[in-house]
Coordinates of C-alpha atoms in Angstrom, one line a residue:
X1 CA 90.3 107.3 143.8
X2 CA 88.0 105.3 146.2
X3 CA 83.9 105.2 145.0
X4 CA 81.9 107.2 148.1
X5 CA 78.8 105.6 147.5
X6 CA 76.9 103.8 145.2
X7 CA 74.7 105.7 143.2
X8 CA 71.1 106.4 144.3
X9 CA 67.9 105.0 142.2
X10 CA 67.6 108.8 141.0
X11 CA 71.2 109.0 140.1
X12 CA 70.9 106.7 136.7
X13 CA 68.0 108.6 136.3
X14 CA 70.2 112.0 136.3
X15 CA 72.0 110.2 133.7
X16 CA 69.5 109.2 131.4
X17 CA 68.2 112.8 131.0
X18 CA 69.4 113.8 127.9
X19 CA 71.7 110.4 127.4
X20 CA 71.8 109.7 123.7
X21 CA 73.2 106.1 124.4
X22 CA 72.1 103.4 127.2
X23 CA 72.7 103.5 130.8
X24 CA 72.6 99.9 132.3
X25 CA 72.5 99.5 136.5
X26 CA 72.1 96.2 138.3
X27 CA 68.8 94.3 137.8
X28 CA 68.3 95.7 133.9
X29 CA 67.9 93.4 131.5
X30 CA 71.0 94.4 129.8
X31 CA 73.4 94.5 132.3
X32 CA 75.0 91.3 132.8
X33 CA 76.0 91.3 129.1
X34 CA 77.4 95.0 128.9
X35 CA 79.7 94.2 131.8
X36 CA 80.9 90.6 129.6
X37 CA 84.8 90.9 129.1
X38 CA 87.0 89.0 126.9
X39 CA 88.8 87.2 129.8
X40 CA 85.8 85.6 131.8
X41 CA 88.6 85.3 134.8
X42 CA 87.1 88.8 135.6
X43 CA 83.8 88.9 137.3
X44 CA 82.8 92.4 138.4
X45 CA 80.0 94.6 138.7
X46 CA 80.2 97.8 138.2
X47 CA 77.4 100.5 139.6
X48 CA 76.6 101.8 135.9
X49 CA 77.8 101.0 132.6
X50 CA 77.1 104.1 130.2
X51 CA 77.1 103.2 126.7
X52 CA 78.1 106.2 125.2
X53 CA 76.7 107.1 121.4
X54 CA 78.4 110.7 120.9
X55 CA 81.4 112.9 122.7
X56 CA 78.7 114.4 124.5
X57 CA 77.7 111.4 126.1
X58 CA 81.5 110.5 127.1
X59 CA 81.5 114.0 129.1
X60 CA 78.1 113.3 130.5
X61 CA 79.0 109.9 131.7
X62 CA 82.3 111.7 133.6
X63 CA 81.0 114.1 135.1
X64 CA 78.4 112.0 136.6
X65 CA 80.7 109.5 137.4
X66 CA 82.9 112.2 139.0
X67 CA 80.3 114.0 141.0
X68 CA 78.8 110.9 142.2
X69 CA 82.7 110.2 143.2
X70 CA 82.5 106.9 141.2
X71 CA 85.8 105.0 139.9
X72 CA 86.1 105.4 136.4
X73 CA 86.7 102.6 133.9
X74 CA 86.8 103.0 130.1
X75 CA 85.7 100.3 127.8
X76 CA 86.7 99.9 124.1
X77 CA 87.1 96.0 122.8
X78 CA 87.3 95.2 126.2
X79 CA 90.2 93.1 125.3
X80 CA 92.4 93.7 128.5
X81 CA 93.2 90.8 130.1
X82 CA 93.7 92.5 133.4
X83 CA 89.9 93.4 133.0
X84 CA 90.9 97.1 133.3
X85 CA 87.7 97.7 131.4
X86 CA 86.1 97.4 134.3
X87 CA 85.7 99.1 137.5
X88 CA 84.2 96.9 140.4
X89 CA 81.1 99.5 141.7
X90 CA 82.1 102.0 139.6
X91 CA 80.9 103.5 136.0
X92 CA 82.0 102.2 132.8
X93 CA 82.3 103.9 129.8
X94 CA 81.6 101.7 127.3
X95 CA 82.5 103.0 123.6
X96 CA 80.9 99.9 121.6
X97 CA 78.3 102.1 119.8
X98 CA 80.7 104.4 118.8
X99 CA 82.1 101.8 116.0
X100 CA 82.1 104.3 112.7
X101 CA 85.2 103.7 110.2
X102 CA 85.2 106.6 108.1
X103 CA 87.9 105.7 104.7
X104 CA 89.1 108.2 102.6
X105 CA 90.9 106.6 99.8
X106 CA 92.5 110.3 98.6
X107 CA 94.0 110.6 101.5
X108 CA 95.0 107.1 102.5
X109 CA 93.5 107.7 106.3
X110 CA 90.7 106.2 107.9
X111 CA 88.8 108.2 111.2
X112 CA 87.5 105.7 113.4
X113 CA 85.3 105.3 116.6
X114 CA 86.7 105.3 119.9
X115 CA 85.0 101.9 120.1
X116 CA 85.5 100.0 116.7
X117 CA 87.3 96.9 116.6
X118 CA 89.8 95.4 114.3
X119 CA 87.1 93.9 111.9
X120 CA 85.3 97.6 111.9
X121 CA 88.1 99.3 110.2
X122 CA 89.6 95.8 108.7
X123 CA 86.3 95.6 106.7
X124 CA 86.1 99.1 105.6
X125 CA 89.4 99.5 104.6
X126 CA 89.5 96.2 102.3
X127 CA 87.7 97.7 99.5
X128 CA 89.8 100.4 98.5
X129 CA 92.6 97.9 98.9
X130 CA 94.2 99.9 101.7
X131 CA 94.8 98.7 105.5
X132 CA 97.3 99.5 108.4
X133 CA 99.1 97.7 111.1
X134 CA 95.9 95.7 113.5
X135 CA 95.9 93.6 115.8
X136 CA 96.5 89.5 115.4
X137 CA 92.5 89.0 115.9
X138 CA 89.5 90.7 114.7
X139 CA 88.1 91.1 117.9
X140 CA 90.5 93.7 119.6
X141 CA 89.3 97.0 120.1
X142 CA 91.3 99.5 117.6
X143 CA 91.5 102.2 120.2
X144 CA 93.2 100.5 123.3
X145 CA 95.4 98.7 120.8
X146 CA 96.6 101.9 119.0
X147 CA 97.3 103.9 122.1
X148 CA 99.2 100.7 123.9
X149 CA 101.5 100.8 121.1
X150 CA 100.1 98.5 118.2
X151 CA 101.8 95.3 117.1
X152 CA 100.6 93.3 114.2
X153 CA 101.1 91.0 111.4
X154 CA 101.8 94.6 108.8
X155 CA 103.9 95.9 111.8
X156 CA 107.1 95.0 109.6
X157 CA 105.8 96.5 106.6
X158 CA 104.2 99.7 107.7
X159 CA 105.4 100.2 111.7
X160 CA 103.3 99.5 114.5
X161 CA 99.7 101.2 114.8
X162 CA 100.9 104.2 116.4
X163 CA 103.1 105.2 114.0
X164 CA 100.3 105.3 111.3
X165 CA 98.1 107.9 114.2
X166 CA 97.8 111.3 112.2
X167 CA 95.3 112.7 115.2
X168 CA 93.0 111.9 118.2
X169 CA 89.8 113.3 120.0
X170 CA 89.4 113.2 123.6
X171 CA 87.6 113.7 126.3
X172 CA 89.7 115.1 129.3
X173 CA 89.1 114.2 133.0
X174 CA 87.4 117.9 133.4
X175 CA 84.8 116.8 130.4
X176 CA 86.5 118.8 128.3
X177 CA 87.4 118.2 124.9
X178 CA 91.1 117.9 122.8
X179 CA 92.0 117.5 119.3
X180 CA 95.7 116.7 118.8
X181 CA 97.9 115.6 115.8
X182 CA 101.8 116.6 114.9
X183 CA 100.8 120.5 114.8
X184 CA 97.7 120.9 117.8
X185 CA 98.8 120.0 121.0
X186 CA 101.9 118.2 120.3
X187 CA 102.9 116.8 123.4
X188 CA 100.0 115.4 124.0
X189 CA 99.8 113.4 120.9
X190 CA 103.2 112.4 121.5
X191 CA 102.0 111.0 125.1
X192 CA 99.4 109.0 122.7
X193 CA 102.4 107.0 120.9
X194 CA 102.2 104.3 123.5
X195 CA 101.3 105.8 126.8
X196 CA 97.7 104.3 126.6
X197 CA 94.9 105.7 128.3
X198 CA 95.8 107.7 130.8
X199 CA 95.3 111.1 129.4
X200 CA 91.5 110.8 128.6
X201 CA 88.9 109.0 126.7
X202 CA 89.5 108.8 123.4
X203 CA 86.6 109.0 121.0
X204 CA 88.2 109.1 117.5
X205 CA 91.4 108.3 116.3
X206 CA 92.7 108.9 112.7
X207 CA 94.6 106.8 110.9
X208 CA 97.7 106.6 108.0
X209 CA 96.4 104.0 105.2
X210 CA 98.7 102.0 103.4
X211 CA 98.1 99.8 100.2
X212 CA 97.7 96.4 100.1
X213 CA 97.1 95.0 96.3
X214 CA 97.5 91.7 97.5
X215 CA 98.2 89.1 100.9
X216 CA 99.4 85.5 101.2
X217 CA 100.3 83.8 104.2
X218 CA 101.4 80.1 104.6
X219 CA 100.9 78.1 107.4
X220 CA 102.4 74.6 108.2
X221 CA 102.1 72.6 110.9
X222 CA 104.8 70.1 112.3
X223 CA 104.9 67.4 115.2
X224 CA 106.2 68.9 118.0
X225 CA 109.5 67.2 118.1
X226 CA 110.4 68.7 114.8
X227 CA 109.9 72.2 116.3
X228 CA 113.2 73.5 117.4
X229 CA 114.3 72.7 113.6
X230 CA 111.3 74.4 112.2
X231 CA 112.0 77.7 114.7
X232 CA 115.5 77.8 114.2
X233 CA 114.9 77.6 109.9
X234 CA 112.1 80.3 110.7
X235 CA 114.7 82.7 112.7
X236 CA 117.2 82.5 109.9
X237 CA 114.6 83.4 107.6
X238 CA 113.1 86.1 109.0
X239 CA 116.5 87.9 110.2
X240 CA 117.3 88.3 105.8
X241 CA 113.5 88.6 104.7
X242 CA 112.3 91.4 103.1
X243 CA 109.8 94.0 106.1
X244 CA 106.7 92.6 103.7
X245 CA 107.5 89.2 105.6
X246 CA 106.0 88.5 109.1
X247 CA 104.4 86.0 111.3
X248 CA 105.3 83.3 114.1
X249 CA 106.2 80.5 115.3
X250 CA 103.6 79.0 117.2
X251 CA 103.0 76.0 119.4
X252 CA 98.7 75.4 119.7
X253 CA 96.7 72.3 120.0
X254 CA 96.0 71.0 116.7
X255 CA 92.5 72.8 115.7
X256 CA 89.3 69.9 114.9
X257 CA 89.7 71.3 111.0
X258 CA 89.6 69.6 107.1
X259 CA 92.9 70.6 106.4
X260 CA 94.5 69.2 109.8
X261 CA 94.9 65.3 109.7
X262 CA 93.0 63.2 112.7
X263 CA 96.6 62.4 114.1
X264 CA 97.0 65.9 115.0
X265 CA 93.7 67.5 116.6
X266 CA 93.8 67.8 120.3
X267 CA 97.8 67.0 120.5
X268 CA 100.4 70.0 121.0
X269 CA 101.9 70.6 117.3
X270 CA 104.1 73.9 116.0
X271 CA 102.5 75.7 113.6
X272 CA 105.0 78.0 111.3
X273 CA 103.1 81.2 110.5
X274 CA 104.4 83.1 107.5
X275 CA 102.6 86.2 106.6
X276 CA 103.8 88.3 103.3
X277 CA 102.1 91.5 102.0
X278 CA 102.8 90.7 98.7
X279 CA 101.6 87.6 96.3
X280 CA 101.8 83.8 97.3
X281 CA 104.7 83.7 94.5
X282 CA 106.4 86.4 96.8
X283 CA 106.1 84.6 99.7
X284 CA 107.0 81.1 98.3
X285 CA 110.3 82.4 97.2
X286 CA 111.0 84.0 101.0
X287 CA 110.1 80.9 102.8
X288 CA 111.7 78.3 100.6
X289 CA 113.7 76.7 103.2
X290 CA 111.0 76.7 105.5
X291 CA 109.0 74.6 102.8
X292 CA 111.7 72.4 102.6
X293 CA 110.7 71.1 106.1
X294 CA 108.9 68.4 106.8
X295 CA 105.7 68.8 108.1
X296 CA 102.0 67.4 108.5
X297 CA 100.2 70.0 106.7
X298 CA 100.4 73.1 105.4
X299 CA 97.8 75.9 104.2
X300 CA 99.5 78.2 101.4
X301 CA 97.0 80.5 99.4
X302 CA 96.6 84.2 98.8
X303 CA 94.3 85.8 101.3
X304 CA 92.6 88.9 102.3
X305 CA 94.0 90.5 105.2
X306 CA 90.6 91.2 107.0
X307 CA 89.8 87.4 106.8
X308 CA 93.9 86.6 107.7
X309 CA 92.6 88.6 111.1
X310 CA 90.1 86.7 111.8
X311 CA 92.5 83.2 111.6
X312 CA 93.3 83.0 115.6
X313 CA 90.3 84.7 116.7
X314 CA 89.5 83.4 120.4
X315 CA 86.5 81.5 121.5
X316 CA 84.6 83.9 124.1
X317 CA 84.0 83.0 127.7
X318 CA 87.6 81.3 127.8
X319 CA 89.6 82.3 131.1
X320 CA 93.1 84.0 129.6
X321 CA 96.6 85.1 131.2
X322 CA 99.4 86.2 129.6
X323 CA 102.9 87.6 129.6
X324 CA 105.5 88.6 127.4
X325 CA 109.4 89.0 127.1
X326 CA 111.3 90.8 124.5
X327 CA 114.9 89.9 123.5
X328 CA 117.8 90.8 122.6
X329 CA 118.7 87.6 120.2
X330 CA 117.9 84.5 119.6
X331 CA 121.0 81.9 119.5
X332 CA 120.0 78.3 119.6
X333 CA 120.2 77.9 123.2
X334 CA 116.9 80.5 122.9
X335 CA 115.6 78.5 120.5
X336 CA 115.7 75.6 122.9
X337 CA 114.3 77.2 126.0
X338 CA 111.7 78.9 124.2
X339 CA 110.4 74.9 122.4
X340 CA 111.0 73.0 126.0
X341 CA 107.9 75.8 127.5
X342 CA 106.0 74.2 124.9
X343 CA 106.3 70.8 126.8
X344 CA 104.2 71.6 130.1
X345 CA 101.4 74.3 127.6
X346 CA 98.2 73.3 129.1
X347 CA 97.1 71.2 125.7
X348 CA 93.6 70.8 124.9
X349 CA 92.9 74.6 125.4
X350 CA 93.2 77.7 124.0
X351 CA 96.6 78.6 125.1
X352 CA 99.7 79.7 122.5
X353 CA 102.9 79.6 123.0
X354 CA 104.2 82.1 120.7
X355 CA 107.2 83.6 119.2
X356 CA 107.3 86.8 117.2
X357 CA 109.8 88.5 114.7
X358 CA 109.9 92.5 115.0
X359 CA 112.6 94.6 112.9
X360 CA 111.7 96.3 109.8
X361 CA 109.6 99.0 110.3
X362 CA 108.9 98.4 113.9
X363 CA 113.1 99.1 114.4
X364 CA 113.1 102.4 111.9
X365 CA 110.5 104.3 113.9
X366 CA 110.5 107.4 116.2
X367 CA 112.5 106.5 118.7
X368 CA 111.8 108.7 120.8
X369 CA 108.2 107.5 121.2
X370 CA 107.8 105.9 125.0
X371 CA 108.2 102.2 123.3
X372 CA 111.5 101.0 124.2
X373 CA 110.6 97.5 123.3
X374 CA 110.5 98.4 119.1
X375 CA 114.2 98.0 118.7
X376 CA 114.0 94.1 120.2
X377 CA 114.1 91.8 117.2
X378 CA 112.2 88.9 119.0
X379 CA 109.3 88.9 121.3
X380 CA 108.0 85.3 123.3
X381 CA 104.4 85.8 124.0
X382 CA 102.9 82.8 126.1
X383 CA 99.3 83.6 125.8
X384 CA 97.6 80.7 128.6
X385 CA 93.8 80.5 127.4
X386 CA 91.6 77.4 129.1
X387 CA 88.1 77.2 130.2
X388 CA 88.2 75.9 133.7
X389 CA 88.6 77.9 137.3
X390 CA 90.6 74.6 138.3
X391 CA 93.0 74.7 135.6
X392 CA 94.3 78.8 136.2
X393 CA 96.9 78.1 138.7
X394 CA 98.4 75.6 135.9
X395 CA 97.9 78.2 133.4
X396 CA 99.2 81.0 135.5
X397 CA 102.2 78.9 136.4
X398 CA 103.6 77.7 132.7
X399 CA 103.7 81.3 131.7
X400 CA 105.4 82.6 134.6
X401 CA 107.7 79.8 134.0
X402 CA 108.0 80.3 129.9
X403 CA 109.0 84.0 130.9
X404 CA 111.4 82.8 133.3
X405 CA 113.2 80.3 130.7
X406 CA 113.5 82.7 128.1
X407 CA 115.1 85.6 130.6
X408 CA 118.5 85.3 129.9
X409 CA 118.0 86.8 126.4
X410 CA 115.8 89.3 127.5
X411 CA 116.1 93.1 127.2
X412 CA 113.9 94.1 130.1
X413 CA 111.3 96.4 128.2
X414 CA 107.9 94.8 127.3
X415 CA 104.8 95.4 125.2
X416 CA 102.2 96.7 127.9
X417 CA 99.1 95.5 125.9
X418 CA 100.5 91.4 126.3
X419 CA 100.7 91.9 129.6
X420 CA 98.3 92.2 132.9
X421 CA 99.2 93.8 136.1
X422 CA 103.0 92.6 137.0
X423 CA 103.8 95.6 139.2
X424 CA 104.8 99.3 138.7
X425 CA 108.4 97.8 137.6
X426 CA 107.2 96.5 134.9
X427 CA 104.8 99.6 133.6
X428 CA 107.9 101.6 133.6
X429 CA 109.3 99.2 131.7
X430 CA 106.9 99.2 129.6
X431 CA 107.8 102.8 128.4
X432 CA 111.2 103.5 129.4
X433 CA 112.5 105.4 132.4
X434 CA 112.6 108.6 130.9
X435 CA 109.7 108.4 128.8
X436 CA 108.0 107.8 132.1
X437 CA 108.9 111.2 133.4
X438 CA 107.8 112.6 130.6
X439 CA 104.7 111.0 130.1
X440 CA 104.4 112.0 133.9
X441 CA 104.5 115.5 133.3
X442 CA 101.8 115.2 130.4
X443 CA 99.9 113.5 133.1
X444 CA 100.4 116.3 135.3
X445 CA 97.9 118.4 132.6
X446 CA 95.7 116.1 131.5
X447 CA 94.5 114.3 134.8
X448 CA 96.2 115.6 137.7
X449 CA 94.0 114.0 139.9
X450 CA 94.7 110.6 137.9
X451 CA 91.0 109.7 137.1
X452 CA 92.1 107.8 134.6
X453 CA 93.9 104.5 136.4
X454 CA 92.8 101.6 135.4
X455 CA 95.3 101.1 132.8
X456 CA 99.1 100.2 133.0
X457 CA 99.2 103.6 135.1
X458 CA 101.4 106.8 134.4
X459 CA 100.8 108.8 137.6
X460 CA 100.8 112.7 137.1
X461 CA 104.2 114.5 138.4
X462 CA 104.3 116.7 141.5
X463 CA 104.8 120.2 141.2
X464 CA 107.8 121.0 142.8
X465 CA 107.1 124.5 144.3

C-alpha cells in the first residue's frame, strides 16, 4: 500500500474532531518525541502520529488513515528493531496511553492495554504475588511481545507469553471490532499465538497469572578466557535443572558498578545468568557446580521479578541490530563457536552476545501454534547495541558473522521478535511452512487488502475461484 498524498492542514483537523487522544503532525511541539523509537538507527517521519486513548480512537485513526490512503504503522513499546513502528509519511498509531493493567487475583488473569509495557503489568502484578512470562527488559511493549510469541526469563516455568493469552480485542482493518479467546472466534485467536500483528490492532489482551511466592537469581561474572568452561558447566546444568531454572550465558562489557571490580569495567567479561522462581536456597543447590567456578564476582540474592526485569534494561538513543539462531544442540564444538563471536563484540557498547536455554514449558506447549522454534533447546541471540553511525557496519557485521559460526547446529526456525527484516525466507521461518498457509488464510479475513504490513508480514491467501 503506497501513501497518495500527504495529508492536507484540514485533514489533522478531521481527526481531532471528536479525538479523545492527541494527534501530532510535523512542526507540533510534540512531534519529534512521539515519533522516538527504541533503535535511534531509524529516523522517519511520519505524516501523523495518533495517540490513541480508547478503541474508538484506534478506529478513528484507521479510517482516516485509510481514506486519506496513508500507510499504516502501529506503535506499542516501539521496541522493533526494524522500526516497524513506524511508517515513513504515513499515520502511526501509537497505543502509549492505553497502558491500564487491570489484576484480578481470583482469577489469576491480568487485562492489559494494547500499549503497556513490561514494567506496567510487572508492577501491578507484584503485589498479589502473581506474574507471567515478560520480556528480559522492562521497557518492551507487552502487546507486540505477546503476539510475536513471548520469550522470557519464566518462559521455562510457565511457557512463553502466548501460551498464558486467555483473549484479545481488536480493531480490524475495516474499523471494526473483535473479541476472541478459545471459544469466540477461534481461529483467529489461534492466528494470535505467534503470528503478530497482522490481523489488526490490538487494544487489550488478557492474560493467565501464575504465582510467584518468591525469585532469586545469581549472577557471576568471569574473565573472558574462562568462558567456554563457565558455558559449557552452564549447558550441563541447565539440560537436568528443574523448568523453575533459567537465564544465560552472556558475554557484555563489564558495567561501571560497586559490585564489579575496576579490572573489569569497560573490558569484554562473561556473565553467567541464573534465574530460579523459587528461593536463593533453591537456586544455590541447582547451580552448585556453576558456583564452583572461578569467577570475579558474583551477585546472589533473592529478588523481585519486576526489579529482575529491569537488570539489562537498555540505555535509550543507542543504535541496535540483532539476529538470532536456534539450535538443535549444543556439543562443545558449539560451545566454542558461540565464545570465539565473543572475541570481535564491539566492546565498550551496549552490545550482548547471548546464549539462551529453552525446554521446559516452552517444549510442552501447543504445538500446533505457528512457533516452530519452541521445541529448540538453545537459542544464540547476538544483540549489537553501540552509539555511533560510524560504528554500524562493525556492528552489523559481527552478528551476521556470530549467526554464521553458530549455523551448523542450527534448526532453521527463528524467534521473529529477535530479529529485523532478513527476507520473506526467514518470516516463514519464523512460523513454519504450514502455519504460514494457515495464518495466510486467516489473513485472507481479517485484512485482505494487507493494511497491516509493517510487521514480519503474513500476506492474505488468494481465492482460488
Amino acid at each position: 500500500m503506497t501513501p497518495r498524498t500527504p495529508p492536507t492542514d484540514t485533514a489533522p483537523a478531521g481527526l481531532r474532531a471528536g479525538f479523545e487522544g492527541a494527534v501530532h503532525v510535523p512542526g507540533d511541539p510534540g512531534y519529534d518525541e512521539a515519533r522516538t523509537v527504541f533503535n535511534s538507527m531509524i529516523d522517519r517521519r511520519p505524516a501523523v502520529v495518533a495517540q490513541c486513548s480508547s478503541e474508538a480512537d484506534v478506529a478513528r485513526a484507521l479510517r482516516f488513515a485509510r481514506d486519506q490512503g496513508l500507510e499504516i504503522a502501529v506503535r506499542g513499546g516501539g521496541h522493533s528493531v526494524a522500526g516497524m513502528a513506524l511508517s515513513e509519511g504515513g499515520l502511526v498509531i501509537d497505543l502509549r496511553r492505553m497502558r491500564a493493567v487491570e489484576v484480578d487475583g481470583n482469577a489469576r488473569s491480568a487485562r492489559v492495554g494494547g500499549g503497556a509495557t513490561m514494567s506496567d503489568l510487572d508492577r501491578a502484578t507484584q503485589p498479589y504475588a502473581l506474574a507471567t512470562t515478560g520480556g528480559r527488559v522492562s521497557t518492551t511493549g507487552v502487546g507486540g511481545f505477546t503476539l510475536g510469541g513471548g520469550s522470557g526469563w519464566l518462559e521455562r516455568a510457565f511457557g512463553l507469553a502466548c501460551d498464558n493469552l486467555l483473549a484479545a480485542d481488536l480493531v480490524t482493518a475495516d474499523g471494526g471490532t473483535v473479541h476472541t479467546s478459545a471459544e469466540e472466534n477461534p481461529e483467529l485467536f489461534w492466528a494470535l499465538h505467534g503470528g503478530g500483528g497482522n490481523f489488526g490492532v490490538v487494544t487489550s489482551l488478557t492474560l493467565r497469572l501464575h504465582d510467584l511466592p518468591a525469585m532469586s537469581m545469581a549472577l557471576l561474572l568471569l574473565r573472558p578466557e574462562n568462558g567456554p568452561e563457565a558455558v559449557r558447566t552452564y549447558r550441563d546444568v541447565m539440560e537436568s535443572a528443574p523448568d523453575a531454572a533459567g537465564g544465560a550465558c552472556i558475554y557484555i562489557t563489564g558495567p561501571p558498578e560497586e559490585w564489579v571490580p575496576e579490572a573489569l569495567v569497560g573490558r569484554l567479561v562473561c556473565a553467567v545468568l541464573v534465574t530460579y522462581a523459587g528461593t536463593e536456597a533453591e537456586l544455590r543447590d541447582v547451580a552448585a557446580p556453576l558456583l564452583a567456578l572461578e569467577r570475579e564476582a558474583e551477585m546472589i540474592d533473592a529478588i523481585d521479578y519486576a526489579d529482575l526485569q529491569c537488570m539489562l534494561d537498555d540505555p535509550p538513543g543507542m543504535r541496535n541490530y540483532w539476529s538470532a539462531e536456534y539450535l538443535d544442540g549444543f556439543p562443545d564444538e558449539a560451545v566454542a563457536a558461540f565464545c570465539a563471536g565473543a572475541a570481535t563484540m564491539p566492546v565498550s557498547s551496549g552490545s550482548q552476545h547471548v546464549l539462551f536455554p529453552m525446554g521446559g514449558a516452552v517444549a510442552r506447549g501447543p504445538a500446533d501454534y505457528p512457533l516452530p522454534w519452541r521445541s529448540s533447546p538453545w537459542a544464540v541471540h547476538p544483540f549489537g547495541v553501540w552509539e555511533s553511525e560510524r560504528d554500524d557496519e562493525q556492528a552489523k557485521e559481527w552478528v551476521r558473522r556470530v549467526r554464521a559460526s553458530v549455523m551448523p547446529w542450527a534448526g532453521g526456525a527463528v524467534y521473529l521478535n529477535f530479529i529485523g527484516r532478513e527476507g520473506q525466507e526467514r518470516v516463514v521461518a519464523g512460523f513454519g511452512e504450514r502455519a504460514y498457509e494457515r495464518l495466510s488464510r486467516v489473513k485472507a479475513r481479517y485484512d485482505p487488502d494487507n493494511v497491516f504490513h509493517l510487521n514480519h508480514n503474513v500476506k492474505p491467501a488468494v481465492a482460488v475461484v
